[in-house]
CSV table of C-alpha atoms in Angstrom, one decimal:
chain,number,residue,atom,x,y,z
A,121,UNK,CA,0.0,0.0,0.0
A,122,UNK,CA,1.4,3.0,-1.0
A,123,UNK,CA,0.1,5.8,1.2
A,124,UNK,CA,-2.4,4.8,4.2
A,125,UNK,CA,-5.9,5.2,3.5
A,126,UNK,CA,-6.9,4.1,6.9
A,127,UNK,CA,-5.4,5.2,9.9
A,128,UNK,CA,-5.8,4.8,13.7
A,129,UNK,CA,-8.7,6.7,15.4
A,130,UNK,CA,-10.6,6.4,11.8
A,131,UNK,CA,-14.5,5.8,12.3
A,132,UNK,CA,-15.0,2.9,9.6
A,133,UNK,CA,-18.7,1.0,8.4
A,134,UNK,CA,-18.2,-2.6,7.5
A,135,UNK,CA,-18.6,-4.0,4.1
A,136,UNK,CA,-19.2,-7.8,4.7
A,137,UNK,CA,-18.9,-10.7,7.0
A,138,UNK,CA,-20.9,-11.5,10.4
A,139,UNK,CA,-20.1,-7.5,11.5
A,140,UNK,CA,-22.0,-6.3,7.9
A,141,UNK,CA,-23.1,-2.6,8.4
A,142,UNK,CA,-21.5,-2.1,11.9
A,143,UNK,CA,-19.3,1.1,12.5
A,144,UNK,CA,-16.2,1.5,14.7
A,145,UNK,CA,-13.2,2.9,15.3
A,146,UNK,CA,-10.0,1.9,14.4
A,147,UNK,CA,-8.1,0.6,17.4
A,148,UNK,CA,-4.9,-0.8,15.8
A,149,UNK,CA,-3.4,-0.8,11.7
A,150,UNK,CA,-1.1,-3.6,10.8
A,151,UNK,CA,-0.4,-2.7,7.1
A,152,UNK,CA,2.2,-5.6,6.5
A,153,UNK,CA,0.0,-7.9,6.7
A,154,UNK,CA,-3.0,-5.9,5.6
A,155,UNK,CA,-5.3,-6.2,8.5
A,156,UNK,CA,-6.5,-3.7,11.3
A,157,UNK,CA,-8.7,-4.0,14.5
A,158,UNK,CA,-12.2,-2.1,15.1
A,159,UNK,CA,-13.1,-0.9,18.6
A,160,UNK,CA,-16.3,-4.0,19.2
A,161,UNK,CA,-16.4,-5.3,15.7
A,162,UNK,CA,-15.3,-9.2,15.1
A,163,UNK,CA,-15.2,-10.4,18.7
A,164,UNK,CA,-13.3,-13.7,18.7
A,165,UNK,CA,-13.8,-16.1,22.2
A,166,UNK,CA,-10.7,-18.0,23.2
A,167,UNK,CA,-10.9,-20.5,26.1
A,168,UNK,CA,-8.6,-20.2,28.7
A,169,UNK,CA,-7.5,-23.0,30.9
A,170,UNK,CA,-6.6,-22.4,34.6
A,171,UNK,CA,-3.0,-21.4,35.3
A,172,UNK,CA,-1.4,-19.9,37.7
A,173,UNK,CA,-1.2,-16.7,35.9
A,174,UNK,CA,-4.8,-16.7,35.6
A,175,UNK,CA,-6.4,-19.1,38.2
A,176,UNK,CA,-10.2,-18.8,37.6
A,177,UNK,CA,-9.6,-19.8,34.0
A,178,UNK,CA,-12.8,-19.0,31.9
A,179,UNK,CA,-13.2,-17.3,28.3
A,180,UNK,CA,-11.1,-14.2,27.1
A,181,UNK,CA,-13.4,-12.0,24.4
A,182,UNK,CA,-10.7,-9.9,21.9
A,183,UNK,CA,-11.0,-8.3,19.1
A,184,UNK,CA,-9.8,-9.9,16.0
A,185,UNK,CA,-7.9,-8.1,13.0
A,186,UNK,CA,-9.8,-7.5,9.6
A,187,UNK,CA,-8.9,-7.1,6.5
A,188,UNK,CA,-8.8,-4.0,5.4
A,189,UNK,CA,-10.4,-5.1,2.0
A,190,UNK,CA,-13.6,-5.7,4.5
A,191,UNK,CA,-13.4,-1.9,5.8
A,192,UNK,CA,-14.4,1.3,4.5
A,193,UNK,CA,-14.0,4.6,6.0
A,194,UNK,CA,-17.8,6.1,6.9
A,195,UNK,CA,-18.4,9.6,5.6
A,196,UNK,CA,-18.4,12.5,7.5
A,197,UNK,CA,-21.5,14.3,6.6
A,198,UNK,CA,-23.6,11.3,6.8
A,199,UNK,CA,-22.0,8.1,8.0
A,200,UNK,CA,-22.5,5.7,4.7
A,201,UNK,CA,-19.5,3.9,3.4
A,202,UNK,CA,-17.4,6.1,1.3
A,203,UNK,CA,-13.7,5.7,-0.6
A,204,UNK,CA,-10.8,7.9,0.3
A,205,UNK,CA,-8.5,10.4,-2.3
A,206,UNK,CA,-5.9,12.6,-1.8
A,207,UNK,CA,-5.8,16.1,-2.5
A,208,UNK,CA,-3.6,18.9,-1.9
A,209,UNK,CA,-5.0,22.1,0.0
A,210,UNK,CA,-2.5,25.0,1.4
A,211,UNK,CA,0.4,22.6,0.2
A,212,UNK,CA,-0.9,20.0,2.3
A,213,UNK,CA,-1.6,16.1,1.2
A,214,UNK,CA,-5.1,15.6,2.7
A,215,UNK,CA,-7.8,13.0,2.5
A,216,UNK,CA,-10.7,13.5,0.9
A,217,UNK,CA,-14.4,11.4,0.9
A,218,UNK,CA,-15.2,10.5,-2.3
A,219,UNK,CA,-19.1,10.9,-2.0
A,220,UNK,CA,-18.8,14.0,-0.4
A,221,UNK,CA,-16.1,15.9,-1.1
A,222,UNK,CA,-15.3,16.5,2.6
A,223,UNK,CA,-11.8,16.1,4.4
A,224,UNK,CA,-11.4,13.7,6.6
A,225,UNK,CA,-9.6,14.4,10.0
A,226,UNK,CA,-7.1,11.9,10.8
């Protein structure tokens, strides 16, 4: 990916999967392997045995990464799904909704 389209503390909507039409914010962007996390989206359940680190044992809830293909930033003015492009205003590289037409604060 050449220049991030999604960054950290982006509200996103997402596109498919169980989460379909949920909205977040991004907690976390791992762009080598393409994925990022969403604040309560994609809630995996691991069962944890009893240790002594952890004696009561039980089940940990986490977020799971996405891909980002599954993600797409929500617009501004009204919340929908929208792409990202870059513009340049004052000398500045900016993000721009495509729907829009708005910046997007990042």
């Amino acid at each position: 990916m050449s220049a991030a389209k999604i960054k950290k503390g982006d509200k996103v909507v997402i596109l498919s999967g169980k989460d379909k039409g949920r909205s977040g914010n991004v907690v976390r962007v791992m762009p080598k392997d393409g994925k990022l996390v969403v604040e309560g989206v994609n809630i995996a359940a691991r069962h944890r045995k009893a240790s002594q680190t952890n004696p009561q044992g039980g089940i940990d809830r986490f977020e799971a990464p996405l891909h980002i293909s599954k993600v797409a930033i929500a617009d501004p003015k009204d919340g929908k799904p929208t792409r990202v492009r870059f513009e340049e205003k004052d000398g500045k590289k900016v993000r721009v909704a495509v729907k829009s037409g708005e910046t997007i604060d990042g």
